XYZ file of C-alpha atoms in Angstrom:
657
model
C 22.671 41.352 20.308
C 19.554 40.657 18.170
C 22.231 40.496 14.811
C 24.435 38.362 16.551
C 21.795 35.486 17.746
C 20.772 35.857 14.019
C 24.232 35.018 12.899
C 25.619 32.759 15.579
C 24.310 28.904 16.371
C 23.306 28.312 19.405
C 25.717 25.614 20.026
C 28.542 28.047 19.276
C 26.973 31.236 20.702
C 29.700 31.985 23.081
C 32.675 31.836 20.648
C 30.817 33.085 17.658
C 29.208 35.919 19.260
C 32.831 37.140 20.567
C 34.471 36.662 17.115
C 31.953 38.512 15.359
C 31.600 41.459 18.512
C 35.368 41.690 18.214
C 35.349 41.963 14.297
C 32.669 44.741 14.555
C 34.410 46.716 17.335
C 38.009 46.672 15.000
C 35.881 47.948 12.162
C 34.476 50.782 14.199
C 37.779 51.470 15.330
C 38.981 51.751 11.988
C 36.110 54.263 10.937
C 36.556 56.389 13.630
C 40.268 56.910 12.823
C 39.456 57.215 8.955
C 36.133 59.475 9.308
C 38.041 61.674 11.735
C 40.503 62.926 9.048
C 39.595 65.316 6.602
C 40.113 63.359 3.017
C 41.571 66.700 1.514
C 43.510 68.149 4.678
C 44.392 64.785 6.741
C 43.385 67.222 9.593
C 40.985 65.730 12.196
C 37.326 66.440 11.592
C 34.169 66.282 13.839
C 33.589 62.936 15.553
C 30.419 61.381 14.204
C 27.596 61.065 17.075
C 26.834 57.312 16.194
C 28.152 55.098 13.487
C 25.797 52.446 12.295
C 26.872 48.990 10.484
C 25.596 50.936 6.920
C 28.038 53.838 7.748
C 31.045 51.386 7.400
C 33.154 51.503 4.376
C 32.291 49.258 1.712
C 35.759 50.053 0.103
C 37.980 50.867 2.741
C 40.680 49.168 1.507
C 41.351 51.359 -1.335
C 41.264 54.894 0.727
C 44.896 56.489 0.150
C 45.026 56.907 4.130
C 44.604 53.195 4.658
C 48.514 52.832 5.258
C 48.638 55.258 7.677
C 45.295 54.054 9.867
C 45.744 50.090 9.801
C 49.246 49.715 11.528
C 47.935 51.537 14.129
C 45.158 49.259 14.582
C 47.103 46.157 14.122
C 47.935 45.676 17.889
C 44.479 46.295 19.168
C 43.222 44.027 16.406
C 45.379 40.886 17.225
C 44.387 41.647 20.951
C 40.505 41.533 20.456
C 40.645 38.645 17.763
C 42.813 36.247 19.533
C 43.730 32.833 17.533
C 40.289 33.108 15.534
C 40.837 35.890 12.985
C 44.296 36.758 12.077
C 45.464 39.982 11.342
C 49.313 39.681 9.955
C 49.672 42.154 7.380
C 48.418 45.759 6.982
C 45.449 44.842 4.572
C 43.550 41.872 6.216
C 41.246 44.005 8.465
C 39.536 45.840 5.628
C 39.472 42.598 3.997
C 37.866 40.710 6.699
C 35.225 43.262 7.224
C 34.404 43.333 3.775
C 34.117 39.629 3.721
C 32.047 39.479 6.819
C 29.786 42.317 5.546
C 29.089 40.742 2.529
C 28.032 37.255 4.016
C 28.416 36.770 7.676
C 27.376 32.924 7.480
C 29.818 32.064 4.865
C 32.598 34.142 6.842
C 31.701 32.039 10.237
C 32.014 28.666 8.284
C 35.507 29.767 6.948
C 37.050 31.364 10.261
C 35.425 28.946 12.871
C 35.677 25.235 11.683
C 33.221 24.011 14.431
C 30.728 25.843 12.247
C 30.437 23.082 9.856
C 30.932 20.202 12.133
C 28.143 17.534 12.796
C 27.129 18.970 16.143
C 25.958 22.428 14.767
C 23.856 20.122 12.571
C 21.668 21.182 9.524
C 18.318 21.852 11.874
C 20.414 24.186 13.549
C 21.738 25.956 10.387
C 18.635 25.906 9.087
C 17.250 27.762 11.895
C 20.075 30.534 11.598
C 19.075 30.941 7.647
C 15.495 31.374 9.163
C 16.268 33.653 11.915
C 18.049 35.972 9.671
C 15.042 35.812 7.561
C 12.353 37.063 10.364
C 12.780 34.292 12.920
C 10.342 31.585 14.193
C 10.981 30.639 17.928
C 9.987 27.510 19.499
C 7.100 27.627 21.822
C 5.323 24.727 24.065
C 1.907 23.814 23.264
C 0.216 21.906 26.052
C -2.548 19.484 24.329
C -5.200 19.263 26.533
C -3.689 19.814 30.042
C -1.814 16.520 29.733
C 0.666 16.413 26.837
C 3.633 18.916 25.841
C 4.678 19.019 22.462
C 7.141 21.905 20.783
C 5.333 24.032 18.279
C 6.475 27.344 16.266
C 5.186 30.653 16.458
C 5.453 33.469 14.170
C 5.958 37.305 14.841
C 2.201 37.470 13.588
C 1.477 35.284 16.586
C 0.752 32.017 14.136
C 1.206 28.868 16.239
C 2.472 25.929 13.701
C 2.126 22.458 15.437
C 4.134 19.430 14.079
C 2.059 17.144 11.329
C 2.874 14.188 12.899
C 0.799 15.005 15.810
C -1.798 16.353 13.691
C -1.721 12.986 11.554
C -2.280 10.800 14.647
C -4.680 13.207 16.415
C -7.204 14.032 13.750
C -6.771 10.764 11.959
C -5.565 12.663 8.867
C -2.728 12.474 6.242
C -0.313 14.199 4.264
C 2.289 14.071 1.859
C 5.183 16.234 1.042
C 6.463 16.304 -2.974
C 9.691 18.010 -3.424
C 10.769 20.366 -6.251
C 14.231 20.964 -6.036
C 13.841 23.567 -9.287
C 11.147 25.668 -8.006
C 7.499 26.055 -9.151
C 5.748 28.658 -11.464
C 6.016 32.033 -10.755
C 8.052 31.497 -6.995
C 10.999 29.898 -7.829
C 11.622 29.825 -4.194
C 8.844 27.354 -3.764
C 10.675 23.887 -3.182
C 7.874 21.498 -3.025
C 3.993 20.887 -2.077
C 2.398 19.632 0.836
C -0.807 17.448 0.128
C -3.176 17.356 2.775
C -5.816 14.841 3.044
C -8.769 14.679 5.340
C -9.065 10.658 4.849
C -6.123 8.177 4.933
C -7.673 6.320 2.054
C -8.399 7.350 -1.358
C -12.116 6.834 -2.425
C -12.984 4.393 -5.331
C -14.165 5.915 -8.530
C -17.607 6.906 -8.679
C -19.605 3.951 -9.675
C -21.084 4.580 -13.297
C -22.601 1.017 -14.127
C -23.783 -2.341 -12.517
C -24.070 -5.106 -14.930
C -24.434 -8.826 -13.553
C -22.005 -10.948 -15.460
C -19.805 -7.701 -15.749
C -17.549 -6.125 -13.362
C -18.101 -6.802 -9.747
C -18.018 -3.384 -8.457
C -14.594 -2.096 -7.620
C -12.757 -5.425 -7.354
C -10.557 -4.872 -10.554
C -8.476 -2.866 -8.150
C -7.917 -5.502 -5.548
C -4.432 -7.664 -5.325
C -6.155 -10.702 -3.384
C -2.832 -12.841 -3.777
C -0.658 -9.611 -2.514
C -2.409 -9.256 0.692
C 0.230 -10.103 3.955
C -2.572 -12.269 5.390
C -2.495 -14.368 2.210
C -0.041 -17.480 3.042
C 0.277 -18.845 -0.401
C -1.867 -19.930 -3.478
C -2.511 -23.142 -3.108
C -0.963 -25.523 -5.664
C -3.519 -27.998 -5.067
C -6.724 -25.890 -5.557
C -5.293 -22.510 -7.257
C -6.815 -20.385 -4.845
C -5.714 -17.996 -1.642
C -4.583 -19.749 1.693
C -4.941 -17.399 4.510
C -3.227 -17.155 7.713
C -5.219 -14.575 9.531
C -6.584 -16.272 12.159
C -4.761 -19.536 12.172
C -0.864 -19.483 11.377
C -1.172 -23.278 9.685
C -3.224 -21.756 6.999
C -6.462 -22.472 5.940
C -8.991 -21.671 3.003
C -11.618 -18.746 3.797
C -14.377 -18.559 1.264
C -14.671 -14.808 1.504
C -10.972 -14.521 0.176
C -11.441 -17.357 -2.543
C -14.784 -15.566 -3.577
C -12.526 -11.841 -3.813
C -9.897 -13.505 -5.593
C -12.139 -15.140 -8.427
C -13.888 -11.523 -8.633
C -10.980 -9.669 -8.859
C -9.461 -11.763 -11.522
C -12.887 -11.816 -13.312
C -12.795 -7.973 -13.614
C -9.436 -7.897 -14.666
C -10.062 -10.466 -17.565
C -12.966 -8.272 -18.526
C -10.437 -5.649 -19.071
C -8.133 -7.656 -21.084
C -10.893 -8.871 -23.384
C -10.874 -7.163 -26.720
C -7.566 -6.335 -26.810
C -4.912 -9.041 -28.467
C -2.598 -10.633 -25.783
C 0.684 -10.035 -27.364
C 2.593 -11.356 -24.125
C 0.955 -14.836 -24.716
C 3.626 -17.519 -25.915
C 2.831 -21.090 -26.488
C 6.238 -23.306 -25.079
C 4.717 -26.675 -25.884
C 1.487 -27.779 -27.282
C 2.421 -31.329 -28.353
C 3.475 -30.328 -31.846
C 7.670 -30.935 -32.395
C 7.933 -27.852 -34.464
C 8.758 -25.058 -31.782
C 9.595 -27.045 -28.784
C 13.074 -26.587 -27.272
C 13.563 -29.114 -25.375
C 17.164 -29.999 -24.018
C 17.354 -33.718 -22.865
C 20.259 -35.446 -21.207
C 21.509 -38.646 -21.249
C 19.044 -41.188 -19.435
C 15.744 -39.289 -19.912
C 13.141 -39.714 -22.161
C 11.118 -36.929 -24.154
C 8.480 -38.504 -26.413
C 5.385 -37.396 -28.266
C 1.948 -39.462 -27.849
C -1.839 -39.115 -28.383
C -3.898 -38.900 -25.340
C -6.157 -41.729 -24.163
C -8.605 -38.825 -23.563
C -8.504 -36.198 -26.054
C -6.450 -38.044 -28.988
C -4.353 -35.171 -29.220
C -0.176 -35.044 -29.077
C 0.909 -34.599 -25.227
C 4.501 -34.768 -24.535
C 5.780 -37.908 -22.272
C 8.779 -37.551 -19.868
C 10.716 -40.083 -17.900
C 13.782 -39.613 -15.642
C 13.707 -42.714 -13.799
C 16.423 -44.546 -15.484
C 18.863 -41.474 -14.787
C 19.228 -41.952 -11.126
C 22.242 -39.852 -10.006
C 22.316 -37.577 -12.628
C 22.089 -33.718 -11.729
C 20.520 -32.779 -15.135
C 16.661 -33.069 -16.449
C 14.948 -32.476 -19.453
C 14.627 -28.940 -19.982
C 12.229 -26.487 -21.992
C 13.766 -23.417 -22.702
C 11.877 -20.025 -21.638
C 14.091 -16.920 -21.343
C 11.356 -14.705 -20.517
C 12.884 -11.434 -19.207
C 9.415 -10.266 -17.924
C 9.671 -11.903 -14.351
C 6.102 -10.715 -13.591
C 4.734 -13.520 -15.763
C 2.138 -16.433 -15.484
C 3.411 -20.127 -16.326
C 0.425 -22.506 -17.206
C 0.613 -26.042 -18.162
C -1.284 -29.525 -17.840
C 0.389 -32.071 -16.051
C -0.372 -36.019 -15.402
C 1.626 -37.707 -12.809
C 2.726 -41.386 -13.269
C 5.207 -41.861 -10.429
C 5.003 -40.666 -7.045
C 8.323 -38.701 -7.534
C 7.299 -36.808 -10.627
C 7.724 -33.026 -10.287
C 7.819 -30.022 -12.587
C 10.081 -27.016 -11.474
C 10.317 -23.332 -12.957
C 14.025 -22.213 -12.849
C 14.764 -18.445 -12.647
C 17.935 -16.454 -13.060
C 19.531 -14.273 -10.574
C 21.965 -11.229 -11.444
C 24.678 -12.783 -9.261
C 24.387 -15.867 -11.851
C 22.532 -17.908 -8.960
C 19.537 -19.539 -9.402
C 16.326 -19.926 -7.575
C 13.880 -22.872 -8.178
C 9.957 -23.108 -7.773
C 9.202 -27.070 -7.615
C 5.384 -28.532 -7.939
C 5.202 -31.869 -7.201
C 2.659 -34.484 -5.821
C 3.236 -34.990 -2.292
C 3.082 -31.978 0.699
C 1.754 -28.739 0.940
C 4.420 -26.367 0.516
C 7.982 -25.963 2.110
C 11.268 -24.405 1.740
C 14.649 -26.041 0.952
C 17.439 -23.664 1.347
C 17.344 -20.060 0.325
C 16.715 -21.197 -3.343
C 14.232 -23.914 -3.728
C 10.452 -23.302 -3.112
C 8.043 -26.367 -3.202
C 4.700 -26.600 -3.424
C 2.548 -29.712 -3.250
C 0.024 -29.898 -6.435
C -1.888 -33.284 -5.436
C -1.132 -36.742 -6.643
C -2.510 -35.482 -10.517
C -3.235 -38.893 -11.479
C -5.330 -37.322 -14.050
C -5.118 -34.208 -16.016
C -4.170 -31.098 -13.517
C -4.180 -27.647 -15.096
C -1.524 -25.261 -13.099
C -1.538 -21.505 -13.681
C 1.329 -19.831 -11.601
C 2.092 -16.049 -11.196
C 5.583 -16.916 -10.780
C 6.916 -13.870 -8.703
C 3.874 -14.258 -6.502
C 5.091 -18.062 -5.588
C 8.785 -16.576 -4.845
C 7.303 -13.733 -2.729
C 5.192 -16.386 -0.320
C 8.388 -18.128 0.548
C 11.401 -15.244 0.487
C 11.360 -13.191 3.909
C 13.685 -10.277 2.418
C 11.580 -10.027 -0.723
C 12.128 -6.392 -1.289
C 16.066 -7.315 -1.532
C 15.580 -10.524 -3.541
C 13.173 -9.394 -6.152
C 15.724 -7.053 -7.986
C 18.082 -10.097 -8.053
C 15.823 -11.757 -10.543
C 16.423 -11.275 -13.991
C 14.488 -13.856 -16.467
C 12.470 -16.996 -16.205
C 15.027 -19.765 -17.590
C 13.142 -22.917 -18.040
C 11.248 -25.167 -17.094
C 12.240 -28.797 -15.960
C 10.423 -32.121 -15.599
C 11.323 -35.266 -13.488
C 10.256 -38.367 -12.708
C 7.562 -39.972 -14.982
C 3.995 -38.301 -16.529
C 2.661 -36.185 -19.253
C 2.850 -32.476 -19.599
C 0.914 -30.254 -22.403
C -0.245 -26.767 -23.061
C 2.751 -24.884 -21.862
C 2.324 -21.138 -22.066
C 3.781 -18.032 -20.699
C 1.968 -14.930 -20.572
C 1.301 -11.502 -18.540
C -1.481 -13.068 -16.529
C -3.151 -16.144 -16.019
C -6.826 -13.721 -15.008
C -9.144 -16.752 -16.656
C -6.968 -19.549 -15.097
C -7.457 -17.807 -11.639
C -10.895 -16.752 -11.973
C -12.442 -20.361 -13.165
C -9.847 -22.226 -10.078
C -12.110 -20.028 -7.663
C -15.583 -20.933 -9.206
C -14.578 -24.494 -9.436
C -13.436 -24.823 -5.630
C -16.935 -22.977 -4.837
C -18.791 -26.095 -6.665
C -16.339 -28.638 -5.203
C -16.670 -27.176 -1.540
C -20.176 -26.137 -1.062
C -21.472 -28.262 1.750
C -24.867 -30.204 2.369
C -26.593 -26.734 3.824
C -25.536 -24.965 0.924
C -23.039 -22.872 2.356
C -19.397 -22.626 2.499
C -18.400 -22.952 6.424
C -15.260 -21.222 7.711
C -13.019 -23.834 9.100
C -11.352 -21.595 12.141
C -12.176 -20.224 15.263
C -13.370 -16.329 14.969
C -13.056 -14.406 17.864
C -14.734 -10.825 17.943
C -14.994 -7.699 20.228
C -11.966 -8.583 22.414
C -13.000 -12.149 22.828
C -16.510 -11.250 24.112
C -18.298 -13.298 20.890
C -16.707 -16.177 19.713
C -17.836 -18.118 16.931
C -16.613 -21.920 16.704
C -15.266 -23.507 13.212
C -18.153 -24.434 10.683
C -19.600 -20.789 10.958
C -21.091 -19.149 7.772
C -20.840 -15.778 6.452
C -23.729 -13.795 4.630
C -20.818 -11.788 3.008
C -19.234 -15.008 1.968
C -22.393 -16.485 0.451
C -23.301 -13.294 -1.491
C -19.756 -13.057 -3.046
C -19.652 -16.817 -3.850
C -22.928 -16.560 -5.586
C -21.964 -13.563 -7.408
C -18.616 -15.144 -8.456
C -20.845 -18.203 -9.669
C -23.287 -16.389 -11.568
C -20.382 -14.669 -13.602
C -18.943 -18.287 -14.149
C -22.061 -19.519 -15.194
C -22.873 -16.443 -17.725
C -19.070 -17.197 -19.248
C -19.301 -21.174 -19.484
C -22.839 -21.957 -19.612
C -22.488 -24.536 -17.004
C -25.296 -25.296 -15.062
C -23.372 -26.699 -12.060
C -22.365 -22.638 -11.283
C -26.176 -21.714 -11.166
C -26.712 -24.770 -9.553
C -24.378 -24.126 -6.333
C -25.531 -20.249 -6.458
C -29.098 -21.344 -6.166
C -28.182 -23.790 -3.067
C -26.426 -21.004 -1.326
C -29.972 -19.261 -0.538
C -30.489 -22.050 1.970
C -28.038 -20.426 4.621
C -30.130 -16.683 4.027
C -32.921 -18.362 5.271
C -31.730 -19.994 8.568
C -31.455 -17.470 11.653
C -27.770 -17.306 13.009
C -29.311 -18.721 16.362
C -29.842 -22.055 14.282
C -26.441 -21.950 11.860
C -27.577 -19.539 9.445
C -27.099 -16.194 9.085
C -30.253 -14.167 9.142
C -30.792 -11.852 12.003
C -33.477 -9.698 13.440
C -33.461 -5.818 14.318
C -36.100 -4.741 16.656
C -37.896 -7.839 16.012
C -39.048 -6.607 12.720
C -36.214 -6.085 9.977
C -34.181 -8.727 8.640
C -30.452 -8.315 8.317
C -27.867 -10.943 6.843
C -24.867 -11.371 9.097
C -21.080 -11.051 8.179
C -20.361 -12.652 11.415
C -23.380 -14.450 12.625
C -23.060 -13.955 16.584
C -25.793 -13.835 19.337
C -25.959 -10.809 20.105
C -25.796 -9.866 16.554
C -23.459 -7.173 15.230
C -24.976 -5.716 12.144
C -22.338 -5.239 10.131
C -22.762 -2.691 7.227
C -20.135 -3.752 4.169
C -20.803 -7.659 4.433
C -24.745 -7.278 4.710
C -24.595 -5.166 1.391
C -22.448 -7.791 -0.147
C -25.146 -10.280 0.831
C -27.538 -8.134 -1.249
C -25.457 -8.001 -4.411
C -25.414 -12.033 -4.208
C -28.844 -12.148 -3.882
C -29.637 -9.346 -7.029
C -27.328 -11.335 -9.154
C -28.954 -14.624 -8.985
C -31.912 -13.037 -9.135
C -31.466 -11.576 -12.447
C -30.078 -14.786 -13.923
C -32.164 -17.794 -12.368
C -35.675 -19.338 -13.028
C -38.415 -20.676 -10.952
C -38.325 -20.859 -7.241
C -34.796 -19.977 -7.052
C -35.476 -16.746 -8.659
C -38.800 -16.118 -6.186
C -36.425 -16.895 -3.120
C -33.747 -14.651 -4.179
C -35.803 -11.656 -5.080
C -37.832 -12.009 -2.121
C -34.505 -12.017 0.334
C -33.412 -9.157 -1.528
C -36.327 -7.160 -1.080
C -36.504 -7.968 2.432
C -32.969 -7.165 2.876
C -33.522 -3.715 1.080
C -36.246 -2.747 3.155
C -33.953 -3.347 6.325
C -31.448 -1.107 4.868
C -33.380 2.038 3.830
C -34.499 1.908 7.515
C -31.551 1.221 9.098
C -28.647 3.272 6.930
C -29.107 6.155 8.821
C -27.890 4.552 12.116
C -24.395 4.058 10.755
C -23.492 7.895 10.145
C -21.608 9.524 12.925
C -21.617 12.767 11.409
C -17.800 12.434 10.434
C -17.572 9.361 9.014
C -19.714 5.892 9.452
C -19.803 2.972 12.000
C -18.875 -0.421 11.125
C -21.365 -2.004 13.124
C -24.039 -1.338 15.739
C -22.132 -3.330 18.324
C -22.662 -0.428 20.878
C -26.498 -0.864 20.304
C -26.691 -4.631 20.659
C -24.065 -4.906 23.331
C -24.450 -3.207 26.704
C -21.664 -0.678 27.583
C -19.278 -1.307 24.464
C -18.144 1.839 22.547
C -19.369 2.427 18.900
C -16.824 0.907 16.027
C -16.128 3.461 13.900
C -15.260 2.204 10.337
C -11.750 3.116 9.218
C -10.860 5.410 6.147
C -10.758 1.952 3.832
C -14.144 0.662 5.044
C -15.465 4.405 4.951
C -14.621 4.288 1.451
C -16.417 0.952 0.705
C -19.511 2.187 2.109
C -19.702 4.810 -0.054
C -19.026 3.030 -3.102
C -21.194 -0.013 -1.760
C -24.127 3.157 -1.426
C -23.208 4.366 -5.181
C -23.757 0.953 -6.665
C -26.811 0.242 -4.893
C -28.056 3.889 -6.455
C -27.759 2.285 -9.971
C -29.954 -0.450 -9.313
C -32.217 1.157 -7.028
C -34.047 4.217 -7.481
C -34.261 5.327 -3.785
C -32.829 8.717 -3.388
C -31.537 7.661 0.028
C -28.323 5.739 -1.398
C -26.975 8.534 -3.699
C -27.775 11.134 -1.290
C -26.173 9.158 1.970
C -23.125 8.648 -0.255
C -22.891 12.211 -1.397
C -23.000 13.204 2.603
C -20.032 10.531 3.355
C -18.052 11.778 0.421
C -18.300 15.084 2.266
C -16.978 13.948 5.406
C -13.753 12.863 3.665
C -13.197 16.267 2.773
C -14.049 17.856 6.256
C -17.553 18.828 5.377
C -18.752 17.146 8.449
C -22.386 17.163 9.853
C -23.352 20.295 11.839
C -23.695 20.539 15.470
C -26.208 22.884 17.613
């Protein structure tokens, strides 16, 4: 019976078992007749005591007595194998057994159509194959006496639980990589399962921190690609967030991260020639490829400011005409950045970038003086870039601008085949039209300039929306400051100063220190732990939260500024940095959970609230931050702690008693 269970799927157990049993019975009867006759005399011999499967003849159809044996079995065979296995001629029965014995599963697939039908299913057939190989029966696993799941138990007693349960229960991750050809010496190995203790990979180990160099690991960030980034502002060229307000607002931390990430990528590009850069229009007539329809004007004039040649356009007389002056681009790399300088002389003026799609349709990105942003139809996206009565510089990642408007982006992005051309409408000037693989410097400078223009009289960059924390127990009204925002803004401005040597960048960075000096209860960011240790709060709530990663970012801003500034600014930055490092070295062990890290200390400062464990990506940030601190401070606490926290991601937890 165990043989039948291995061959027959559960859903066809009755019929399948009947067929197999009947076939074996007929074969046994056949062997009994055949074995009872002497091969030499044809006389009856002594019947064996037992007949096993291995005793059945492999070549019964070739025996000389087959003709004599089979006819006497045909009637019985047809009775015990009704309408499933046909026994219509004298030679069929031995062939059937030979076929069955060679491959039972293939035989049943041929004789029982239901074996291959959907109701049997791949999983059931897989179970048949596994059962034939030894069997792994299902068992129930009861989790903490409350939940029951299906598991597998081997003959050796090993119990296997579904990885989906393990993944959720233990907060681990894993991925199966298929190998249809087998691997190495074991050709039956069809793949590898990669298990990871942490959901999030760690950043590369820090090896250098240089003021003016790449800011930590920010070169890996793609700020504009985040789902909480609504779009890149046409007016300011920086991210617009919708994380805490769906209408959209500019979040200083996001702006700083946007600038720092592109600065890091810019440094990666420096020293390598940008072969992708193409100048489409720079005021010279030699290479321009304008198509100018009737009623429109494209003229080359000298700028009143620079006395350099620029392009004047005017389409005001071409009312009712569907075609406008266009500059040919024909760029197949759609992940490109289009840059241009523009000055509008009419409110109706705009610049459009036209993209071709594989189905001969077009998508149009329009940059105009009025509005914020909007979508008209499925193929026309409009960004407001401000009046631009003076020269405006735009650096637009075309596919980023498209993605922020198209809901079904994964379907649409494959249709876009090229950046076709640039169009101008209304009246104005355009110059320095280029296309390249990236606009890192333009994005870095846009973020730095935003910081200078939007710093308030307190020296801070206020957040314009309400922030609700810890299930609405703590609320920050609009206008709050963040130490993390201050620190990252200062780090950005220091790098802008070192690159462009403009004093306004360094002046703004120095003004940013004033927020550090004010208590969080007085509209600043400084909190006190045990009324003794200064801490710069990412979210300056009362009571304070003591968030770790935001505090460390604030320290790097202070460190950067102290290295490049002079006079009182340098003294203040050094003192604030020293106070913060003293606090961190004392308080750092409080963030170690033995298996990971705590995001903050709210469980210490807010009664009856549970700890806020850092999820995997924040734990990775904590590790990297300590590694960078270990490069600028000789205290071993940073490298020792970072190494222990790395161990937690590999399952090397702190011991218990």
